[in-house]
CSV table of C-alpha atoms and ligand atoms in Angstrom, one decimal:
chain,number,residue,atom,x,y,z
O,1,MET,CA,87.8,61.5,99.0
O,2,SER,CA,86.4,63.9,96.5
O,3,ASP,CA,87.3,67.6,96.8
O,4,GLN,CA,84.0,69.4,97.2
O,5,ARG,CA,85.5,72.8,96.5
O,6,PHE,CA,85.4,71.9,92.8
O,7,PRO,CA,82.8,70.3,90.5
O,8,GLN,CA,83.5,66.6,90.2
O,9,LEU,CA,83.3,65.1,86.7
O,10,PRO,CA,83.6,61.3,86.0
O,11,PRO,CA,87.0,59.6,85.5
O,12,GLY,CA,88.1,60.1,82.0
O,13,PHE,CA,86.2,63.3,81.5
O,14,ARG,CA,88.2,65.5,79.1
O,15,PHE,CA,89.0,69.1,80.0
O,16,GLY,CA,90.2,71.4,77.2
O,17,THR,CA,90.2,74.9,75.8
O,18,SER,CA,88.9,76.2,72.5
O,19,THR,CA,90.0,78.9,70.0
O,20,ALA,CA,89.6,79.7,66.3
O,21,SER,CA,92.0,80.7,63.6
O,22,TYR,CA,90.9,84.2,62.6
O,23,GLN,CA,90.3,85.2,66.2
O,24,ILE,CA,93.9,84.4,67.4
O,25,GLU,CA,96.4,83.8,64.6
O,26,GLY,CA,97.1,87.1,62.9
O,27,ALA,CA,99.7,86.8,60.1
O,28,ALA,CA,96.9,87.7,57.7
O,29,THR,CA,99.1,87.8,54.6
O,30,GLU,CA,102.0,85.6,55.6
O,31,ASP,CA,103.4,82.5,54.0
O,32,GLY,CA,101.0,82.5,51.1
O,33,LYS,CA,97.7,82.9,53.0
O,34,GLY,CA,94.9,84.2,50.8
O,35,PRO,CA,92.3,86.7,52.0
O,36,SER,CA,89.2,85.4,53.8
O,37,ILE,CA,85.8,87.0,54.0
O,38,TRP,CA,86.7,88.1,57.6
O,39,ASP,CA,89.8,89.9,56.3
O,40,THR,CA,87.5,91.8,53.9
O,41,PHE,CA,84.7,92.4,56.4
O,42,ALA,CA,86.9,93.6,59.2
O,43,HIS,CA,88.6,96.0,56.8
O,44,THR,CA,85.3,97.4,55.8
O,45,PRO,CA,84.7,100.6,57.8
O,46,GLY,CA,81.8,100.4,60.3
O,47,LYS,CA,81.6,96.6,60.5
O,48,ILE,CA,83.7,96.1,63.7
O,49,ILE,CA,82.7,98.3,66.7
O,50,ASP,CA,86.2,99.3,67.7
O,51,GLY,CA,87.5,99.4,64.1
O,52,SER,CA,89.9,96.6,64.8
O,53,THR,CA,90.9,93.6,62.5
O,54,GLY,CA,92.4,90.2,62.9
O,55,ASP,CA,95.5,91.2,61.0
O,56,VAL,CA,97.6,90.6,64.1
O,57,ALA,CA,95.1,89.4,66.7
O,58,CYS,CA,97.0,87.5,69.4
O,59,ASP,CA,99.8,86.8,67.0
O,60,HIS,CA,99.4,83.1,67.8
O,61,TYR,CA,100.9,82.3,64.4
O,62,HIS,CA,104.3,83.3,65.8
O,63,ARG,CA,103.7,82.7,69.5
O,64,HIS,CA,102.1,79.2,69.4
O,65,ASP,CA,104.9,77.7,71.4
O,66,GLU,CA,104.2,80.1,74.2
O,67,ASP,CA,100.4,79.3,74.0
O,68,VAL,CA,101.0,75.6,74.0
O,69,ALA,CA,103.2,76.0,77.1
O,70,LEU,CA,100.2,77.8,78.8
O,71,MET,CA,98.0,74.8,78.0
O,72,LYS,CA,100.6,72.5,79.6
O,73,GLN,CA,100.6,74.7,82.6
O,74,LEU,CA,96.8,74.5,82.8
O,75,GLY,CA,96.9,70.7,82.7
O,76,THR,CA,94.3,70.4,80.1
O,77,ARG,CA,94.5,67.3,77.9
O,78,GLY,CA,92.7,68.6,74.8
O,79,TYR,CA,92.8,71.7,72.7
O,80,ARG,CA,90.2,72.7,70.1
O,81,PHE,CA,91.5,75.0,67.3
O,82,SER,CA,90.5,75.8,63.8
O,83,ILE,CA,92.4,75.6,60.5
O,84,SER,CA,92.3,78.6,58.3
O,85,TRP,CA,91.1,77.4,54.9
O,86,PRO,CA,92.8,80.3,52.9
O,87,ARG,CA,96.2,79.3,54.5
O,88,ILE,CA,95.7,75.8,53.0
O,89,GLN,CA,94.1,76.9,49.8
O,90,PRO,CA,94.6,80.6,49.2
O,91,THR,CA,91.7,80.9,46.7
O,92,GLY,CA,89.7,78.0,48.1
O,93,SER,CA,90.5,75.5,45.4
O,94,GLY,CA,93.5,73.7,43.8
O,95,ALA,CA,96.8,72.7,45.2
O,96,ALA,CA,97.6,73.0,48.9
O,97,ASN,CA,100.0,75.7,50.1
O,98,ALA,CA,102.9,73.8,51.7
O,99,LYS,CA,103.7,76.6,54.2
O,100,GLY,CA,100.1,76.6,55.4
O,101,LEU,CA,100.1,72.9,56.0
O,102,ASP,CA,103.5,73.2,57.7
O,103,PHE,CA,102.2,75.7,60.3
O,104,TYR,CA,99.5,73.3,61.5
O,105,ASP,CA,101.9,70.4,61.3
O,106,ARG,CA,104.2,72.2,63.8
O,107,LEU,CA,101.2,73.2,66.0
O,108,ILE,CA,99.9,69.6,66.1
O,109,ASP,CA,103.3,68.1,66.9
O,110,SER,CA,103.9,70.6,69.7
O,111,LEU,CA,100.4,70.0,71.1
O,112,LEU,CA,101.0,66.3,71.2
O,113,ALA,CA,104.4,66.8,72.8
O,114,SER,CA,102.7,68.8,75.5
O,115,GLY,CA,100.0,66.3,76.2
O,116,GLN,CA,97.2,68.1,74.4
O,117,GLN,CA,95.0,66.0,72.1
O,118,PRO,CA,94.2,68.1,69.0
O,119,MET,CA,90.5,68.7,68.1
O,120,ALA,CA,90.5,70.4,64.7
O,121,THR,CA,87.7,72.5,63.2
O,122,LEU,CA,87.9,72.8,59.4
O,123,TYR,CA,85.7,75.9,59.1
O,124,HIS,CA,85.4,78.5,61.8
O,125,TRP,CA,84.1,81.2,59.4
O,126,ASP,CA,87.1,82.3,57.4
O,127,LEU,CA,85.9,81.4,53.9
O,128,PRO,CA,88.4,82.1,51.2
O,129,GLN,CA,87.3,85.4,49.6
O,130,ALA,CA,87.6,84.0,46.1
O,131,LEU,CA,84.9,81.5,46.9
O,132,GLU,CA,82.6,84.3,48.3
O,133,ASP,CA,83.2,86.2,45.0
O,134,ASP,CA,81.5,83.2,43.3
O,135,GLY,CA,78.5,83.3,45.8
O,136,GLY,CA,80.1,81.7,48.8
O,137,TRP,CA,77.8,79.3,50.7
O,138,LEU,CA,74.9,80.4,48.5
O,139,ASN,CA,76.6,78.6,45.7
O,140,ARG,CA,76.2,74.8,45.9
O,141,SER,CA,79.7,74.2,44.3
O,142,THR,CA,81.3,75.6,47.5
O,143,ILE,CA,80.3,72.2,49.0
O,144,ASP,CA,82.6,70.4,46.5
O,145,ARG,CA,85.4,72.8,47.3
O,146,PHE,CA,84.9,72.1,51.0
O,147,ALA,CA,85.1,68.3,50.5
O,148,ASP,CA,88.4,68.7,48.6
O,149,TYR,CA,89.8,70.8,51.4
O,150,ALA,CA,88.7,68.2,54.0
O,151,ALA,CA,90.4,65.5,52.0
O,152,ILE,CA,93.7,67.5,52.0
O,153,LEU,CA,93.5,68.0,55.8
O,154,GLY,CA,92.6,64.4,56.4
O,155,GLU,CA,95.4,63.1,54.3
O,156,ARG,CA,98.0,65.2,56.1
O,157,PHE,CA,96.7,65.2,59.7
O,158,ALA,CA,94.3,62.2,60.3
O,159,ASP,CA,97.2,60.3,61.9
O,160,ARG,CA,97.6,62.9,64.7
O,161,VAL,CA,94.3,64.7,65.2
O,162,GLU,CA,92.1,63.0,67.7
O,163,HIS,CA,88.7,64.7,66.9
O,164,TRP,CA,87.5,66.5,63.8
O,165,ILE,CA,84.7,69.1,63.4
O,166,PRO,CA,83.8,70.1,59.9
O,167,ILE,CA,81.9,73.3,60.6
O,168,ASN,CA,81.6,75.5,63.7
O,169,GLU,CA,78.1,76.8,64.4
O,170,PRO,CA,76.4,76.5,60.9
O,171,ASN,CA,73.4,78.4,62.4
O,172,VAL,CA,75.5,81.5,63.2
O,173,VAL,CA,77.2,81.3,59.8
O,174,SER,CA,73.9,81.3,58.0
O,175,MET,CA,71.9,83.7,60.2
O,176,MET,CA,74.6,86.2,61.2
O,177,GLY,CA,76.5,86.0,57.9
O,178,TYR,CA,73.8,85.7,55.2
O,179,SER,CA,70.4,86.6,56.8
O,180,ILE,CA,71.1,89.6,59.0
O,181,GLY,CA,74.6,90.5,57.9
O,182,PHE,CA,76.2,91.2,61.3
O,183,HIS,CA,79.0,88.8,60.4
O,184,ALA,CA,81.0,88.3,57.2
O,185,PRO,CA,80.1,88.3,54.3
O,186,GLY,CA,77.6,90.8,55.6
O,187,LYS,CA,74.6,89.7,53.4
O,188,VAL,CA,71.1,90.8,54.5
O,189,LEU,CA,69.0,88.2,52.7
O,190,MET,CA,66.6,87.3,55.6
O,191,PHE,CA,64.7,84.1,54.5
O,192,ASP,CA,66.5,84.1,51.2
O,193,GLY,CA,69.7,83.2,53.1
O,194,LEU,CA,68.2,79.8,53.9
O,195,PRO,CA,70.0,77.9,51.1
O,196,VAL,CA,73.2,78.6,53.0
O,197,ALA,CA,71.9,76.5,55.9
O,198,HIS,CA,71.3,73.5,53.7
O,199,HIS,CA,74.6,73.9,51.8
O,200,LEU,CA,76.4,74.0,55.2
O,201,ASN,CA,74.6,70.8,56.2
O,202,VAL,CA,75.6,69.0,53.1
O,203,ALA,CA,79.2,70.3,53.4
O,204,HIS,CA,79.3,68.9,56.9
O,205,GLY,CA,78.3,65.5,55.6
O,206,ARG,CA,80.7,65.6,52.6
O,207,ALA,CA,83.6,66.6,54.8
O,208,ALA,CA,82.8,63.8,57.3
O,209,ILE,CA,82.9,61.3,54.4
O,210,ALA,CA,86.2,62.7,53.1
O,211,LEU,CA,87.8,62.8,56.5
O,212,ARG,CA,86.9,59.2,57.3
O,213,ALA,CA,88.1,58.1,53.8
O,214,ALA,CA,91.5,59.6,54.8
O,215,GLY,CA,91.5,57.7,58.1
O,216,ALA,CA,90.0,60.2,60.6
O,217,ALA,CA,88.9,58.2,63.6
O,218,SER,CA,86.5,60.6,65.3
O,219,VAL,CA,84.3,63.1,63.4
O,220,GLY,CA,81.7,65.2,65.2
O,221,CYS,CA,80.2,68.7,65.0
O,222,ALA,CA,80.1,71.9,67.0
O,223,ASN,CA,76.5,73.2,66.9
O,224,ASN,CA,75.5,76.2,68.9
O,225,HIS,CA,72.4,75.5,70.9
O,226,ALA,CA,70.3,77.9,72.9
O,227,PRO,CA,67.2,76.9,74.8
O,228,MET,CA,64.3,79.0,73.5
O,229,TRP,CA,62.0,80.6,76.0
O,230,PRO,CA,58.8,82.2,74.9
O,231,ALA,CA,58.3,85.8,76.1
O,232,SER,CA,54.8,84.9,77.3
O,233,ASP,CA,52.2,82.1,77.1
O,234,ASP,CA,50.4,84.1,74.4
O,235,ALA,CA,49.9,81.9,71.3
O,236,ALA,CA,51.7,84.3,69.0
O,237,ASP,CA,54.8,84.4,71.3
O,238,VAL,CA,54.8,80.6,71.6
O,239,GLY,CA,54.4,80.1,67.9
O,240,ALA,CA,57.2,82.6,67.1
O,241,THR,CA,59.5,80.8,69.6
O,242,LYS,CA,58.7,77.4,68.0
O,243,LEU,CA,59.7,78.7,64.6
O,244,PHE,CA,62.9,80.3,65.8
O,245,ASP,CA,63.8,77.2,67.8
O,246,ALA,CA,63.4,75.2,64.6
O,247,MET,CA,65.6,77.7,62.7
O,248,TRP,CA,68.3,78.0,65.3
O,249,ASN,CA,68.4,74.5,66.9
O,250,GLY,CA,66.5,72.1,64.7
O,251,MET,CA,67.8,73.2,61.3
O,252,PHE,CA,71.2,71.5,61.8
O,253,LEU,CA,70.6,69.1,64.7
O,254,GLU,CA,67.7,67.2,63.0
O,255,PRO,CA,69.3,66.5,59.6
O,256,MET,CA,72.6,65.6,61.2
O,257,LEU,CA,71.0,63.1,63.6
O,258,LEU,CA,67.7,62.1,62.0
O,259,GLY,CA,68.2,62.8,58.3
O,260,ARG,CA,65.3,65.2,58.1
O,261,TYR,CA,64.4,68.9,58.6
O,262,PRO,CA,62.0,70.1,61.2
O,263,VAL,CA,58.5,69.9,59.7
O,264,ASP,CA,57.9,73.7,59.8
O,265,LEU,CA,61.0,74.3,57.7
O,266,GLN,CA,60.5,71.7,55.0
O,267,PRO,CA,58.4,73.9,52.7
O,268,LEU,CA,61.1,76.7,52.9
O,269,LEU,CA,63.8,74.3,51.8
O,270,GLU,CA,62.1,72.3,49.1
O,271,ASP,CA,63.8,73.9,46.2
O,272,VAL,CA,67.3,73.6,47.4
O,273,ILE,CA,67.3,70.0,48.6
O,274,LYS,CA,68.6,67.6,46.0
O,275,ASP,CA,68.2,63.8,45.9
O,276,GLY,CA,70.5,62.1,48.3
O,277,ASP,CA,71.3,65.3,50.3
O,278,LEU,CA,69.6,64.2,53.5
O,279,ALA,CA,71.4,60.9,53.5
O,280,THR,CA,74.7,62.7,52.9
O,281,ILE,CA,74.1,65.0,55.9
O,282,ARG,CA,73.2,62.2,58.2
O,283,GLN,CA,76.7,60.7,58.7
O,284,PRO,CA,77.3,58.7,61.8
O,285,LEU,CA,78.9,61.0,64.3
O,286,ASP,CA,81.5,59.9,66.9
O,287,PHE,CA,80.5,62.8,69.2
O,288,TYR,CA,78.0,65.6,69.2
O,289,GLY,CA,79.6,69.0,70.0
O,290,VAL,CA,77.5,71.6,71.8
O,291,ASN,CA,78.5,75.2,72.0
O,292,TYR,CA,76.4,76.6,74.8
O,293,TYR,CA,76.2,80.2,76.0
O,294,ASN,CA,72.7,81.1,77.1
O,295,PRO,CA,68.9,80.7,76.6
O,296,MET,CA,67.1,83.2,74.4
O,297,ARG,CA,63.8,84.8,75.0
O,298,ILE,CA,61.6,85.1,71.9
O,299,GLY,CA,58.4,87.0,71.2
O,300,ALA,CA,56.2,87.5,68.1
O,301,ALA,CA,57.3,90.5,66.0
O,302,PRO,CA,54.9,93.2,64.8
O,303,GLU,CA,52.9,92.4,61.6
O,304,ASP,CA,55.0,94.6,59.3
O,305,ALA,CA,58.4,93.2,60.5
O,306,GLU,CA,60.8,91.4,58.2
O,307,MET,CA,61.0,88.4,60.5
O,308,PRO,CA,58.1,86.9,62.4
O,309,PHE,CA,60.1,86.6,65.7
O,310,GLU,CA,62.1,89.1,67.8
O,311,PHE,CA,64.5,88.9,70.7
O,312,ARG,CA,63.4,90.1,74.1
O,313,GLU,CA,65.5,90.8,77.1
O,314,LEU,CA,65.7,87.8,79.4
O,315,LEU,CA,65.1,89.3,82.8
O,316,GLY,CA,65.9,88.1,86.3
O,317,TYR,CA,69.4,86.7,85.7
O,318,PRO,CA,72.9,88.1,86.2
O,319,THR,CA,74.6,88.9,82.9
O,320,THR,CA,78.2,88.8,81.7
O,321,ASP,CA,80.0,92.0,80.5
O,322,PHE,CA,78.6,91.2,77.0
O,323,GLY,CA,75.1,91.3,78.5
O,324,TRP,CA,74.5,87.6,78.0
O,325,PRO,CA,72.3,86.1,80.8
O,326,ILE,CA,74.0,83.5,83.0
O,327,VAL,CA,71.7,80.5,83.3
O,328,PRO,CA,73.6,77.3,84.1
O,329,ASP,CA,70.4,75.5,84.9
O,330,ALA,CA,69.3,75.9,81.3
O,331,LEU,CA,72.3,73.9,80.2
O,332,ARG,CA,71.5,71.1,82.6
O,333,GLU,CA,67.9,71.0,81.5
O,334,TRP,CA,68.7,71.2,77.8
O,335,LEU,CA,71.2,68.3,78.0
O,336,ILE,CA,68.6,66.2,79.9
O,337,MET,CA,65.9,67.0,77.4
O,338,PHE,CA,68.3,66.4,74.4
O,339,ARG,CA,69.0,62.9,75.6
O,340,ALA,CA,65.4,62.1,76.4
O,341,ARG,CA,64.4,63.2,72.9
O,342,PHE,CA,67.1,61.6,70.8
O,343,ARG,CA,68.2,58.5,72.9
O,344,ALA,CA,69.8,56.0,70.5
O,345,ALA,CA,70.3,58.6,67.8
O,346,LEU,CA,72.6,60.6,70.0
O,347,PRO,CA,76.3,60.0,70.1
O,348,PRO,CA,78.4,61.0,73.2
O,349,ILE,CA,78.3,64.7,73.8
O,350,MET,CA,81.2,67.1,74.1
O,351,ILE,CA,80.8,70.7,75.2
O,352,THR,CA,82.9,72.2,72.4
O,353,GLU,CA,82.4,75.8,73.7
O,354,SER,CA,81.2,77.4,77.0
O,355,GLY,CA,82.5,80.6,78.5
O,356,CYS,CA,81.9,84.2,79.3
O,357,ALA,CA,83.1,87.7,78.5
O,358,TYR,CA,84.4,89.7,81.4
O,359,ASN,CA,86.6,92.6,80.5
O,360,MET,CA,88.8,93.5,83.5
O,361,GLY,CA,92.6,93.8,83.0
O,362,PRO,CA,95.5,93.5,85.3
O,363,ASP,CA,95.3,95.5,88.6
O,364,ALA,CA,98.2,97.4,90.2
O,365,ASN,CA,99.7,94.1,91.2
O,366,GLY,CA,99.4,92.6,87.7
O,367,VAL,CA,96.6,90.3,88.9
O,368,VAL,CA,93.5,89.8,86.6
O,369,ASP,CA,90.9,89.1,89.2
O,370,ASP,CA,88.0,87.5,87.2
O,371,GLN,CA,86.1,85.8,90.0
O,372,GLN,CA,83.0,86.1,87.9
O,373,ARG,CA,84.5,83.8,85.3
O,374,ILE,CA,85.5,81.3,88.0
O,375,ASP,CA,81.8,81.3,89.3
O,376,TYR,CA,80.6,80.9,85.7
O,377,LEU,CA,82.8,77.9,85.0
O,378,ASP,CA,82.1,76.4,88.4
O,379,ALA,CA,78.3,76.6,87.9
O,380,HIS,CA,78.3,75.3,84.3
O,381,LEU,CA,80.5,72.4,85.2
O,382,ARG,CA,78.3,71.5,88.1
O,383,ALA,CA,75.3,71.7,85.8
O,384,ILE,CA,77.0,69.2,83.5
O,385,ALA,CA,78.0,66.9,86.4
O,386,THR,CA,74.3,66.8,87.4
O,387,ALA,CA,73.2,66.0,83.8
O,388,ILE,CA,75.7,63.2,83.7
O,389,GLU,CA,74.3,61.8,87.0
O,390,ARG,CA,70.9,61.8,85.3
O,391,GLY,CA,72.2,59.7,82.5
O,392,VAL,CA,73.4,62.1,79.9
O,393,ASP,CA,76.7,61.0,78.3
O,394,VAL,CA,78.9,64.1,78.3
O,395,ARG,CA,82.6,63.3,77.7
O,396,GLY,CA,84.3,66.7,77.7
O,397,TYR,CA,84.4,70.4,78.3
O,398,TYR,CA,86.4,72.7,76.0
O,399,THR,CA,86.0,76.2,77.5
O,400,TRP,CA,85.8,79.3,75.3
O,401,SER,CA,88.5,80.5,75.4
O,402,LEU,CA,92.1,79.8,76.1
O,403,MET,CA,92.9,83.5,75.7
O,404,ASP,CA,91.2,86.8,74.9
O,405,ASN,CA,90.8,87.2,71.2
O,406,PHE,CA,89.1,89.0,68.3
O,407,GLU,CA,85.4,88.7,69.1
O,408,TRP,CA,84.1,89.2,65.5
O,409,SER,CA,81.9,92.3,65.2
O,410,GLU,CA,82.8,93.2,68.8
O,411,GLY,CA,86.5,93.4,67.9
O,412,PHE,CA,88.7,93.3,71.0
O,413,THR,CA,86.1,94.7,73.3
O,414,GLN,CA,84.9,91.4,74.7
O,415,ARG,CA,87.3,89.2,76.6
O,416,PHE,CA,86.5,85.5,76.9
O,417,GLY,CA,90.0,84.2,77.8
O,418,LEU,CA,91.5,82.4,80.8
O,419,VAL,CA,94.6,84.3,79.7
O,420,HIS,CA,94.6,88.1,79.3
O,421,ILE,CA,96.1,89.6,76.1
O,422,ASP,CA,97.5,93.1,76.0
O,423,TYR,CA,96.9,93.9,72.4
O,424,ASP,CA,99.6,96.6,72.3
O,425,THR,CA,102.4,94.4,73.6
O,426,LEU,CA,100.9,90.9,73.0
O,427,VAL,CA,101.9,90.0,76.6
O,428,ARG,CA,100.0,87.0,77.9
O,429,THR,CA,98.8,87.2,81.6
O,430,PRO,CA,97.1,84.2,83.0
O,431,LYS,CA,94.0,85.3,84.9
O,432,ARG,CA,92.8,84.0,88.3
O,433,SER,CA,90.4,81.8,86.4
O,434,PHE,CA,93.4,80.2,84.7
O,435,GLN,CA,94.7,79.0,88.1
O,436,TRP,CA,91.2,78.0,89.1
O,437,TYR,CA,90.8,75.8,86.0
O,438,ALA,CA,94.2,74.2,86.6
O,439,ASP,CA,93.3,73.5,90.2
O,440,MET,CA,89.9,72.2,89.3
O,441,ILE,CA,91.4,69.8,86.8
O,442,ALA,CA,94.1,68.7,89.2
O,443,ALA,CA,91.3,68.0,91.8
O,444,GLN,CA,89.5,65.5,89.6
O,445,PRO,CA,89.5,61.9,90.8
O,446,ALA,CA,91.2,60.7,87.6
O,447,HIS,CA,91.1,62.7,84.5
O,448,ASP,CA,92.0,62.1,80.9
V,1,LIG,C1,80.6,81.6,69.2
V,1,LIG,N1,74.7,84.2,68.9
V,1,LIG,O1,80.0,82.6,68.5
V,1,LIG,C2,81.8,81.3,68.3
V,1,LIG,O2,82.0,79.9,68.0
V,1,LIG,C3,83.1,81.9,68.8
V,1,LIG,O3,84.0,82.1,67.7
V,1,LIG,C4,82.8,83.1,69.6
V,1,LIG,O4,84.0,83.9,69.9
V,1,LIG,C5,82.0,82.7,70.8
V,1,LIG,O5,80.9,82.0,70.5
V,1,LIG,C6,81.6,83.9,71.7
V,1,LIG,O6,80.7,84.7,71.0
V,1,LIG,C7,78.7,83.0,68.6
V,1,LIG,O7,74.3,85.1,68.2
V,1,LIG,C8,78.3,84.1,67.9
V,1,LIG,O8,73.9,83.6,69.7
V,1,LIG,C9,76.9,84.5,68.0
V,1,LIG,C10,76.1,83.8,68.8
V,1,LIG,C11,76.5,82.7,69.5
V,1,LIG,C12,77.8,82.3,69.4
């Protein structure tokens, strides 16, 4: 009999958690690690709202055994983490730093020993600063550096890493990092940042090729997708939404799966696309990773604005402590439409991130009562279960995040974890949602 208290996912469905190097590791200058653009950015006054940095973060670099033990306690069977490029190549090119490789070697072995299949992201935003000094992702030669880096990782870890993801959320990298500058490297280039998007796409393809050449069995992606809702049925709002949808969702999805850019964007990219690029980007993918948080409501911007679209508040839904609307139905709907649109071009889907920020800490009894996170996870997993019943092939759910961590420009003010971190003592306290996730996993008919 199935346990109706919990969402029921099909046998073999994979449950996991997700993190990223700069957000949890700390050890910013240890064992030969070079500086990344996030070290530079976080140390620039005014960039991070609480003035914090990832210098120590969760100190996962030294406490990974404790963190892996937590995963074992959760009963997950997968863990998504990212590898810090400047730990492996301190200046982004040349010989690998043995101590950097050794750290991930130890981590991967301890994951496997604890029943956690590793899912490794090569780039979760910590570009070696030396590469940024040469133009970063605006410079096409960064693609070659990335392919070299992918080959190093593939050769060392392809025998033990189950799933590979070249680049986390290329849309956020290009828009937040190079168009509006809220993220490192903090460039405000608006539409002139678009070459970054194309270079990230080609880098994804080149890394997939290098990883497979080194024996990687499963290569996918982790693209952030947000359903786009027009602010009104006014033609200007609908048009602005269509353009922003193409830039946020289509710009990466379409070249990866179909080998072409959305029609509306093609004229903007003409000068940066070189012969063969689109074929390089369209590598067969073993899974399609979706990072889902919320839908966005878009309207037309005033005539004199820098961008033709603007964000409007999405009304009528509860929000997380971060102010993000909670709309699990939009995930179900988006998955169903995604499948209907792409059919045979679509590999199995993995939810590579999904989660929420609630910022409560331990109460007088030491309990972190985050019922809202339980409700969030429950509702999103039920949405996925329904999408699967309607024929969408979703194979796993890696919640963001295992533990509270450095939330980019928000510093330590937004807590996404199943585990609470006290940033003064670095004490880890599993929240109520941690126990719920463990119970939910244990209540599955048969899980992988
Ligand atoms: C993702 N947006 O970031 C990242 O992959 C994580 O590192 C991060 O901690 C998590 O989601 C929570 O924020 C995003 O502007 C950053 O829509 C920005 C956006 C979405 C996701």
